[in-house]
Amino acid sequence: PGRRVGFYKVRGEIGYGTFSRVKMAFHALTKDKVALKILDKTRLDFQAQRLLSREISSMESLQHPNVVRLYEVVETPSRLYLVLEYAGGGDLHNRICNDGKFSDNASKITFAQILSAIKYMHSINIIHRDLKAENVLFTSSGCVKVADFGFSTRVSNRSDALDTFCGSPPYAAPELFRDECYLGPPVDVWAMGVLLFFMVTGTMPFRAETMGKLRRCIIEGAYTIPPWVPGPCQRLIKGILKPVPAERYAIDQMMGCDWLLPTQTPQYPPSPPAPPSPALRRP
Ligand code: ATP
C-alpha cells in the first residue's frame, strides 16, 4: 500500500498467475481503477518471455467492449507492469462454482458477449487459444471481459495452420490431441462450446480421472447433455462440439442460432477511456 507505479497508486492483491501477481491500483489523477499485472523479470524464462510478448502484442491491437484493454506497459529494472482495464466482478469459473449454473437468460447474455469478443478477435486474425471459464471476467455491472492473451497468436489469415498444443485440456479441441496441424478459429469455437455447456449445466462436458481418458472422451466427442437443457441450446451445443473441425459451427452460424437470436444484451456503462498517460511504453 502507498507504492506508486507510473501514475498508479498500488492497492491490494486481486489474483495471481504462474509468473504474475495482479493488484488493484488507482490512477493518481483520474482515480480510475485498473488491474496491475506485475511480472518479476528475473523469473521469466525464454518461453515465458515469448508468451508475454505475444500477450502484449495481441492486447495492444484489441479494442472491444468485451475484451480487457491493455492501457500501458511500465518497465522498471526488475519488473514489468501491465496496466489493464479492471474487471472487478470475478470470473465465470468462480461464479458457477459458488452459485451454480446460470439461468437460461443469464447464459444467453453472457454467451452473446463472449461470442462478440471472439468474432472480433478472429476478424483481426487473433486466435485466443486459452478460452476457459477462469479467463472470462466480469465488471462490477456484469459486463463480460475476455482476458489472458498469453497463448494467443496472430495468423496472417484464418486458414493458416498452427501446430502447438495450447490451453487447458478440458477445453481443448479434439484436433489438438491428435498431434496434427490445426486451424485457429475452430479451436476457439470448440472452447466456447465447452463454456456454454458449463454455464447452462454447471458441469463440464468432458471429465475423466486421467489425461488419457479425457483425451479419448474429447476425440470421440463423448458427452451427454442433460435433457432439461432447452432444445435450441442443445442444438447449439451439438453444432459446436463436433469432433471434425470442418463440420463444427462457424461463428456466424452460432450468431444466427435460434437460442441466441432473441437475445438483447443489456446496456452496460461504457468502459472508462484509457487513463491519460504517455503513449504505450513497450518493454
Ligand atoms: P497463469 O499464468 O497461471 O495462466 P493467468 O495468466 O490466468 O495465470 P493472470 O492473467 O496473471 O493469470 O491473472 C491472475 C488472476 O488475476 C486472474 O485469475 C484474475 O482473478 C485476476 N485478474 C487478471 N486480470 C484482471 C483484470 N483485468 N481485472 C481484475 N482481475 C484480474
mmCIF file of C-alpha atoms and ligand atoms in Angstrom:
data_model
loop_
_atom_site.group_PDB
_atom_site.id
_atom_site.type_symbol
_atom_site.label_atom_id
_atom_site.label_comp_id
_atom_site.label_asym_id
_atom_site.label_seq_id
_atom_site.Cartn_x
_atom_site.Cartn_y
_atom_site.Cartn_z
ATOM 1 C CA PRO A 1 0.000 0.000 0.000
ATOM 2 C CA GLY A 2 1.189 3.507 -0.772
ATOM 3 C CA ARG A 3 3.559 2.315 -3.522
ATOM 4 C CA ARG A 4 3.346 4.023 -6.871
ATOM 5 C CA VAL A 5 3.948 2.663 -10.376
ATOM 6 C CA GLY A 6 3.954 5.391 -13.011
ATOM 7 C CA PHE A 7 0.722 7.301 -12.421
ATOM 8 C CA TYR A 8 -0.838 4.489 -10.412
ATOM 9 C CA LYS A 9 -1.209 4.075 -6.652
ATOM 10 C CA VAL A 10 -1.000 0.376 -5.879
ATOM 11 C CA ARG A 11 -3.550 -1.256 -3.556
ATOM 12 C CA GLY A 12 -4.366 -4.857 -2.583
ATOM 13 C CA GLU A 13 -3.758 -8.106 -4.425
ATOM 14 C CA ILE A 14 -6.641 -9.450 -6.554
ATOM 15 C CA GLY A 15 -5.108 -12.562 -8.070
ATOM 16 C CA TYR A 16 -2.019 -14.361 -9.196
ATOM 17 C CA GLY A 17 -0.848 -16.465 -12.139
ATOM 18 C CA THR A 18 2.189 -18.682 -12.746
ATOM 19 C CA PHE A 19 4.522 -15.760 -13.377
ATOM 20 C CA SER A 20 2.475 -12.815 -12.144
ATOM 21 C CA ARG A 21 0.678 -11.158 -9.296
ATOM 22 C CA VAL A 22 -2.291 -8.937 -10.068
ATOM 23 C CA LYS A 23 -3.042 -5.927 -7.863
ATOM 24 C CA MET A 24 -5.683 -3.273 -7.946
ATOM 25 C CA ALA A 25 -4.444 0.290 -8.477
ATOM 26 C CA PHE A 26 -5.865 3.794 -8.926
ATOM 27 C CA HIS A 27 -4.806 6.439 -11.404
ATOM 28 C CA ALA A 28 -3.465 9.240 -9.212
ATOM 29 C CA LEU A 29 -5.296 11.992 -11.153
ATOM 30 C CA THR A 30 -8.499 10.448 -12.504
ATOM 31 C CA LYS A 31 -8.944 7.871 -9.678
ATOM 32 C CA ASP A 32 -9.866 5.283 -12.348
ATOM 33 C CA LYS A 33 -9.338 1.747 -11.074
ATOM 34 C CA VAL A 34 -7.033 -0.521 -13.055
ATOM 35 C CA ALA A 35 -5.611 -4.028 -12.601
ATOM 36 C CA LEU A 36 -1.808 -4.111 -12.475
ATOM 37 C CA LYS A 37 -0.309 -7.381 -13.671
ATOM 38 C CA ILE A 38 3.150 -7.476 -12.112
ATOM 39 C CA LEU A 39 5.916 -9.669 -13.511
ATOM 40 C CA ASP A 40 9.313 -10.206 -11.964
ATOM 41 C CA LYS A 41 11.714 -10.061 -14.932
ATOM 42 C CA THR A 42 14.267 -12.350 -13.275
ATOM 43 C CA ARG A 43 11.685 -15.157 -13.087
ATOM 44 C CA LEU A 44 10.761 -15.069 -16.766
ATOM 45 C CA ASP A 45 12.464 -17.844 -18.720
ATOM 46 C CA PHE A 46 12.695 -17.763 -22.515
ATOM 47 C CA GLN A 47 9.278 -19.375 -23.029
ATOM 48 C CA ALA A 48 7.577 -17.033 -20.537
ATOM 49 C CA GLN A 49 9.125 -14.020 -22.282
ATOM 50 C CA ARG A 50 7.801 -15.252 -25.622
ATOM 51 C CA LEU A 51 4.284 -15.712 -24.235
ATOM 52 C CA LEU A 52 4.384 -12.312 -22.568
ATOM 53 C CA SER A 53 5.476 -10.634 -25.749
ATOM 54 C CA ARG A 54 2.541 -12.283 -27.598
ATOM 55 C CA GLU A 55 0.150 -11.267 -24.843
ATOM 56 C CA ILE A 56 1.236 -7.640 -25.120
ATOM 57 C CA SER A 57 1.247 -7.640 -28.888
ATOM 58 C CA SER A 58 -2.299 -9.109 -29.113
ATOM 59 C CA MET A 59 -3.701 -6.858 -26.383
ATOM 60 C CA GLU A 60 -2.283 -3.725 -27.997
ATOM 61 C CA SER A 61 -4.420 -4.451 -31.078
ATOM 62 C CA LEU A 62 -7.642 -5.234 -29.230
ATOM 63 C CA GLN A 63 -10.325 -2.651 -28.552
ATOM 64 C CA HIS A 64 -13.703 -4.210 -27.901
ATOM 65 C CA PRO A 65 -16.261 -3.725 -25.094
ATOM 66 C CA ASN A 66 -15.956 -7.415 -24.135
ATOM 67 C CA VAL A 67 -12.155 -7.674 -24.125
ATOM 68 C CA VAL A 68 -9.931 -6.488 -21.251
ATOM 69 C CA ARG A 69 -7.973 -3.449 -22.506
ATOM 70 C CA LEU A 70 -4.253 -3.033 -22.061
ATOM 71 C CA TYR A 71 -3.694 0.660 -21.286
ATOM 72 C CA GLU A 72 0.023 0.760 -20.812
ATOM 73 C CA VAL A 73 3.174 -1.244 -20.091
ATOM 74 C CA VAL A 74 5.522 0.177 -17.447
ATOM 75 C CA GLU A 75 9.039 -1.209 -17.101
ATOM 76 C CA THR A 76 11.448 -0.842 -14.170
ATOM 77 C CA PRO A 77 14.887 -2.508 -13.881
ATOM 78 C CA SER A 78 13.397 -5.559 -12.146
ATOM 79 C CA ARG A 79 9.714 -5.610 -13.076
ATOM 80 C CA LEU A 80 7.154 -5.255 -15.830
ATOM 81 C CA TYR A 81 3.707 -3.866 -15.097
ATOM 82 C CA LEU A 82 0.790 -4.401 -17.463
ATOM 83 C CA VAL A 83 -1.827 -1.762 -16.745
ATOM 84 C CA LEU A 84 -5.156 -3.432 -17.543
ATOM 85 C CA GLU A 85 -8.799 -2.451 -17.552
ATOM 86 C CA TYR A 86 -10.216 -3.531 -14.185
ATOM 87 C CA ALA A 87 -12.852 -6.268 -14.144
ATOM 88 C CA GLY A 88 -13.973 -6.359 -10.518
ATOM 89 C CA GLY A 89 -16.935 -8.754 -10.788
ATOM 90 C CA GLY A 90 -14.996 -12.035 -10.535
ATOM 91 C CA ASP A 91 -14.643 -14.769 -13.128
ATOM 92 C CA LEU A 92 -17.110 -17.197 -14.665
ATOM 93 C CA HIS A 93 -15.465 -20.233 -13.058
ATOM 94 C CA ASN A 94 -15.834 -18.886 -9.518
ATOM 95 C CA ARG A 95 -19.367 -17.659 -10.161
ATOM 96 C CA ILE A 96 -20.542 -21.088 -11.265
ATOM 97 C CA CYS A 97 -18.583 -22.935 -8.559
ATOM 98 C CA ASN A 98 -20.050 -20.632 -5.881
ATOM 99 C CA ASP A 99 -23.606 -20.068 -7.151
ATOM 100 C CA GLY A 100 -24.253 -22.992 -9.509
ATOM 101 C CA LYS A 101 -25.295 -22.972 -13.149
ATOM 102 C CA PHE A 102 -26.570 -19.844 -14.875
ATOM 103 C CA SER A 103 -30.219 -19.367 -15.775
ATOM 104 C CA ASP A 104 -31.075 -19.703 -19.466
ATOM 105 C CA ASN A 105 -31.294 -15.927 -19.790
ATOM 106 C CA ALA A 106 -28.023 -15.192 -17.952
ATOM 107 C CA SER A 107 -26.313 -17.854 -20.107
ATOM 108 C CA LYS A 108 -27.586 -16.195 -23.301
ATOM 109 C CA ILE A 109 -26.469 -12.739 -22.218
ATOM 110 C CA THR A 110 -23.025 -13.975 -21.174
ATOM 111 C CA PHE A 111 -22.510 -16.228 -24.177
ATOM 112 C CA ALA A 112 -23.562 -13.484 -26.645
ATOM 113 C CA GLN A 113 -20.832 -11.225 -25.243
ATOM 114 C CA ILE A 114 -18.140 -13.945 -25.390
ATOM 115 C CA LEU A 115 -19.204 -14.646 -28.971
ATOM 116 C CA SER A 116 -18.989 -10.974 -29.888
ATOM 117 C CA ALA A 117 -15.454 -10.748 -28.420
ATOM 118 C CA ILE A 118 -14.244 -13.860 -30.267
ATOM 119 C CA LYS A 119 -15.850 -12.798 -33.557
ATOM 120 C CA TYR A 120 -13.987 -9.505 -33.266
ATOM 121 C CA MET A 121 -10.619 -11.194 -32.459
ATOM 122 C CA HIS A 122 -10.964 -13.566 -35.380
ATOM 123 C CA SER A 123 -11.906 -10.672 -37.688
ATOM 124 C CA ILE A 124 -8.469 -9.191 -36.992
ATOM 125 C CA ASN A 125 -6.783 -12.614 -37.185
ATOM 126 C CA ILE A 126 -6.097 -13.072 -33.477
ATOM 127 C CA ILE A 127 -6.794 -16.528 -32.041
ATOM 128 C CA HIS A 128 -7.166 -16.685 -28.240
ATOM 129 C CA ARG A 129 -6.318 -20.414 -27.704
ATOM 130 C CA ASP A 130 -6.932 -20.361 -23.952
ATOM 131 C CA LEU A 131 -10.631 -19.696 -23.590
ATOM 132 C CA LYS A 132 -11.850 -21.101 -20.290
ATOM 133 C CA ALA A 133 -14.190 -20.002 -17.525
ATOM 134 C CA GLU A 134 -11.262 -18.622 -15.449
ATOM 135 C CA ASN A 135 -10.442 -16.245 -18.325
ATOM 136 C CA VAL A 136 -13.963 -14.860 -18.664
ATOM 137 C CA LEU A 137 -14.095 -11.944 -16.232
ATOM 138 C CA PHE A 138 -16.991 -9.637 -15.328
ATOM 139 C CA THR A 139 -17.080 -5.968 -14.450
ATOM 140 C CA SER A 140 -18.995 -4.967 -11.329
ATOM 141 C CA SER A 141 -22.001 -4.205 -13.574
ATOM 142 C CA GLY A 142 -21.884 -7.706 -15.087
ATOM 143 C CA CYS A 143 -20.308 -6.912 -18.470
ATOM 144 C CA VAL A 144 -18.130 -9.746 -19.827
ATOM 145 C CA LYS A 145 -14.408 -9.077 -20.392
ATOM 146 C CA VAL A 146 -12.372 -11.828 -22.032
ATOM 147 C CA ALA A 147 -8.862 -11.879 -20.532
ATOM 148 C CA ASP A 148 -5.474 -13.639 -20.611
ATOM 149 C CA PHE A 149 -3.915 -13.489 -24.064
ATOM 150 C CA GLY A 150 -0.746 -15.396 -23.073
ATOM 151 C CA PHE A 151 -1.441 -18.215 -25.558
ATOM 152 C CA SER A 152 -2.939 -16.015 -28.247
ATOM 153 C CA THR A 153 -1.437 -15.916 -31.683
ATOM 154 C CA ARG A 154 -1.762 -13.773 -34.749
ATOM 155 C CA VAL A 155 -2.321 -15.558 -38.036
ATOM 156 C CA SER A 156 -1.865 -13.937 -41.423
ATOM 157 C CA ASN A 157 -5.216 -15.336 -42.472
ATOM 158 C CA ARG A 158 -7.793 -17.551 -40.868
ATOM 159 C CA SER A 159 -6.793 -20.615 -42.898
ATOM 160 C CA ASP A 160 -3.214 -20.587 -41.534
ATOM 161 C CA ALA A 161 -2.305 -23.910 -39.915
ATOM 162 C CA LEU A 162 -0.995 -23.940 -36.317
ATOM 163 C CA ASP A 163 0.782 -26.769 -34.549
ATOM 164 C CA THR A 164 1.334 -26.026 -30.832
ATOM 165 C CA PHE A 165 -0.866 -27.564 -28.130
ATOM 166 C CA CYS A 166 -2.160 -24.576 -26.121
ATOM 167 C CA GLY A 167 -4.738 -24.109 -23.437
ATOM 168 C CA SER A 168 -6.366 -26.137 -20.729
ATOM 169 C CA PRO A 169 -7.065 -29.842 -21.584
ATOM 170 C CA PRO A 170 -10.788 -29.896 -20.601
ATOM 171 C CA TYR A 171 -11.376 -27.058 -23.095
ATOM 172 C CA ALA A 172 -9.028 -28.370 -25.820
ATOM 173 C CA ALA A 173 -10.485 -29.332 -29.204
ATOM 174 C CA PRO A 174 -10.020 -32.944 -30.463
ATOM 175 C CA GLU A 175 -7.602 -31.876 -33.231
ATOM 176 C CA LEU A 176 -5.200 -30.565 -30.558
ATOM 177 C CA PHE A 177 -4.953 -34.062 -29.055
ATOM 178 C CA ARG A 178 -4.390 -35.652 -32.446
ATOM 179 C CA ASP A 179 -0.940 -34.034 -32.778
ATOM 180 C CA GLU A 180 -1.803 -32.641 -36.167
ATOM 181 C CA CYS A 181 -1.776 -29.133 -37.590
ATOM 182 C CA TYR A 182 -4.980 -27.297 -36.832
ATOM 183 C CA LEU A 183 -6.846 -24.142 -37.805
ATOM 184 C CA GLY A 184 -7.158 -21.452 -35.156
ATOM 185 C CA PRO A 185 -10.816 -20.305 -35.258
ATOM 186 C CA PRO A 186 -12.409 -23.780 -34.792
ATOM 187 C CA VAL A 187 -10.270 -24.313 -31.670
ATOM 188 C CA ASP A 188 -11.735 -21.171 -30.047
ATOM 189 C CA VAL A 189 -15.218 -22.220 -31.222
ATOM 190 C CA TRP A 190 -14.827 -25.629 -29.510
ATOM 191 C CA ALA A 191 -13.769 -23.962 -26.248
ATOM 192 C CA MET A 192 -16.882 -21.756 -26.487
ATOM 193 C CA GLY A 193 -18.972 -24.953 -26.716
ATOM 194 C CA VAL A 194 -17.364 -26.222 -23.502
ATOM 195 C CA LEU A 195 -18.011 -22.844 -21.850
ATOM 196 C CA LEU A 196 -21.652 -22.877 -22.955
ATOM 197 C CA PHE A 197 -22.153 -26.412 -21.606
ATOM 198 C CA PHE A 198 -20.526 -25.355 -18.311
ATOM 199 C CA MET A 199 -22.763 -22.271 -17.993
ATOM 200 C CA VAL A 200 -26.077 -23.997 -18.672
ATOM 201 C CA THR A 201 -25.418 -27.215 -16.698
ATOM 202 C CA GLY A 202 -22.851 -26.164 -14.040
ATOM 203 C CA THR A 203 -20.703 -29.187 -15.032
ATOM 204 C CA MET A 204 -18.033 -29.844 -17.650
ATOM 205 C CA PRO A 205 -18.914 -31.893 -20.750
ATOM 206 C CA PHE A 206 -15.639 -33.851 -20.689
ATOM 207 C CA ARG A 207 -14.391 -35.188 -17.360
ATOM 208 C CA ALA A 208 -12.110 -38.112 -16.589
ATOM 209 C CA GLU A 209 -9.724 -39.267 -13.876
ATOM 210 C CA THR A 210 -6.742 -39.478 -16.207
ATOM 211 C CA MET A 211 -5.456 -37.409 -19.093
ATOM 212 C CA GLY A 212 -5.617 -40.475 -21.368
ATOM 213 C CA LYS A 213 -9.328 -40.969 -20.655
ATOM 214 C CA LEU A 214 -10.044 -37.249 -21.051
ATOM 215 C CA ARG A 215 -8.272 -37.260 -24.412
ATOM 216 C CA ARG A 216 -10.368 -40.240 -25.566
ATOM 217 C CA CYS A 217 -13.667 -38.635 -24.473
ATOM 218 C CA ILE A 218 -12.799 -35.451 -26.328
ATOM 219 C CA ILE A 219 -11.589 -37.151 -29.521
ATOM 220 C CA GLU A 220 -14.753 -39.258 -29.602
ATOM 221 C CA GLY A 221 -16.962 -36.285 -28.706
ATOM 222 C CA ALA A 222 -18.432 -38.390 -25.868
ATOM 223 C CA TYR A 223 -20.622 -36.127 -23.744
ATOM 224 C CA THR A 224 -24.241 -36.109 -22.630
ATOM 225 C CA ILE A 225 -26.423 -33.024 -22.452
ATOM 226 C CA PRO A 226 -28.943 -33.234 -19.593
ATOM 227 C CA PRO A 227 -32.491 -33.487 -21.045
ATOM 228 C CA TRP A 228 -33.719 -30.388 -19.194
ATOM 229 C CA VAL A 229 -31.430 -28.077 -21.237
ATOM 230 C CA PRO A 230 -33.755 -26.216 -23.665
ATOM 231 C CA GLY A 231 -33.851 -27.737 -27.172
ATOM 232 C CA PRO A 232 -32.436 -24.681 -29.029
ATOM 233 C CA CYS A 233 -29.483 -24.554 -26.622
ATOM 234 C CA GLN A 234 -28.902 -28.312 -27.024
ATOM 235 C CA ARG A 235 -28.821 -27.843 -30.808
ATOM 236 C CA LEU A 236 -26.237 -25.076 -30.459
ATOM 237 C CA ILE A 237 -24.006 -27.193 -28.182
ATOM 238 C CA LYS A 238 -24.230 -30.120 -30.624
ATOM 239 C CA GLY A 239 -23.384 -27.820 -33.561
ATOM 240 C CA ILE A 240 -20.282 -26.571 -31.747
ATOM 241 C CA LEU A 241 -18.945 -29.748 -30.121
ATOM 242 C CA LYS A 242 -18.393 -31.600 -33.404
ATOM 243 C CA PRO A 243 -15.097 -33.548 -33.331
ATOM 244 C CA VAL A 244 -14.427 -32.839 -37.042
ATOM 245 C CA PRO A 245 -13.444 -29.145 -37.289
ATOM 246 C CA ALA A 246 -14.911 -28.713 -40.796
ATOM 247 C CA GLU A 247 -18.336 -29.822 -39.503
ATOM 248 C CA ARG A 248 -18.219 -27.509 -36.477
ATOM 249 C CA TYR A 249 -20.347 -24.335 -36.479
ATOM 250 C CA ALA A 250 -18.623 -21.195 -37.657
ATOM 251 C CA ILE A 251 -19.068 -18.013 -35.595
ATOM 252 C CA ASP A 252 -21.769 -16.624 -37.926
ATOM 253 C CA GLN A 253 -23.820 -19.822 -37.621
ATOM 254 C CA MET A 254 -23.601 -19.500 -33.843
ATOM 255 C CA MET A 255 -24.755 -15.883 -34.006
ATOM 256 C CA GLY A 256 -27.770 -16.861 -36.117
ATOM 257 C CA CYS A 257 -28.886 -19.804 -33.955
ATOM 258 C CA ASP A 258 -32.472 -19.937 -32.574
ATOM 259 C CA TRP A 259 -31.290 -19.939 -28.970
ATOM 260 C CA LEU A 260 -29.435 -16.623 -29.260
ATOM 261 C CA LEU A 261 -31.482 -14.702 -31.798
ATOM 262 C CA PRO A 262 -33.918 -13.003 -29.416
ATOM 263 C CA THR A 263 -31.067 -12.043 -27.048
ATOM 264 C CA GLN A 264 -30.814 -8.383 -26.201
ATOM 265 C CA THR A 265 -27.575 -7.753 -24.338
ATOM 266 C CA PRO A 266 -28.134 -5.184 -21.580
ATOM 267 C CA GLN A 267 -26.596 -1.743 -21.951
ATOM 268 C CA TYR A 268 -23.526 -1.643 -19.730
ATOM 269 C CA PRO A 269 -21.854 1.607 -18.744
ATOM 270 C CA PRO A 270 -19.112 2.277 -21.310
ATOM 271 C CA SER A 271 -15.598 1.207 -20.345
ATOM 272 C CA PRO A 272 -13.625 4.106 -18.934
ATOM 273 C CA PRO A 273 -11.407 5.669 -21.572
ATOM 274 C CA ALA A 274 -7.718 4.909 -21.364
ATOM 275 C CA PRO A 275 -6.301 6.945 -18.470
ATOM 276 C CA PRO A 276 -4.318 9.996 -19.531
ATOM 277 C CA SER A 277 -0.789 8.710 -19.600
ATOM 278 C CA PRO A 278 2.095 8.714 -22.026
ATOM 279 C CA ALA A 279 1.875 6.590 -25.154
ATOM 280 C CA LEU A 280 2.202 2.880 -24.619
ATOM 281 C CA ARG A 281 5.705 2.028 -23.464
ATOM 282 C CA ARG A 282 6.752 -1.427 -24.592
ATOM 283 C CA PRO A 283 9.392 -3.485 -22.860
HETATM 284 P P1 ATP B 1 -1.476 -18.347 -15.474
HETATM 285 O O1 ATP B 1 -0.188 -17.626 -15.629
HETATM 286 O O2 ATP B 1 -1.424 -19.406 -14.431
HETATM 287 O O3 ATP B 1 -2.136 -18.750 -16.759
HETATM 288 P P2 ATP B 1 -3.194 -16.214 -15.585
HETATM 289 O O4 ATP B 1 -2.423 -15.750 -16.797
HETATM 290 O O5 ATP B 1 -4.602 -16.658 -15.752
HETATM 291 O O6 ATP B 1 -2.412 -17.315 -14.843
HETATM 292 P P3 ATP B 1 -3.203 -13.594 -14.689
HETATM 293 O O7 ATP B 1 -3.597 -13.072 -16.032
HETATM 294 O O8 ATP B 1 -1.862 -13.271 -14.181
HETATM 295 O O9 ATP B 1 -3.188 -15.115 -14.545
HETATM 296 O O10 ATP B 1 -4.361 -13.259 -13.685
HETATM 297 C C1 ATP B 1 -4.396 -13.817 -12.391
HETATM 298 C C2 ATP B 1 -5.721 -13.504 -11.727
HETATM 299 O O11 ATP B 1 -5.830 -12.087 -11.534
HETATM 300 C C3 ATP B 1 -6.925 -13.870 -12.579
HETATM 301 O O12 ATP B 1 -7.336 -15.169 -12.330
HETATM 302 C C4 ATP B 1 -7.966 -12.858 -12.136
HETATM 303 O O13 ATP B 1 -8.605 -13.324 -10.964
HETATM 304 C C5 ATP B 1 -7.136 -11.644 -11.766
HETATM 305 N N1 ATP B 1 -7.152 -10.682 -12.880
HETATM 306 C C6 ATP B 1 -6.395 -10.726 -14.001
HETATM 307 N N2 ATP B 1 -6.659 -9.681 -14.804
HETATM 308 C C7 ATP B 1 -7.610 -8.959 -14.180
HETATM 309 C C8 ATP B 1 -8.335 -7.764 -14.516
HETATM 310 N N3 ATP B 1 -8.109 -7.114 -15.647
HETATM 311 N N4 ATP B 1 -9.239 -7.306 -13.632
HETATM 312 C C9 ATP B 1 -9.476 -7.972 -12.471
HETATM 313 N N5 ATP B 1 -8.847 -9.105 -12.106
HETATM 314 C C10 ATP B 1 -7.928 -9.605 -12.949
#
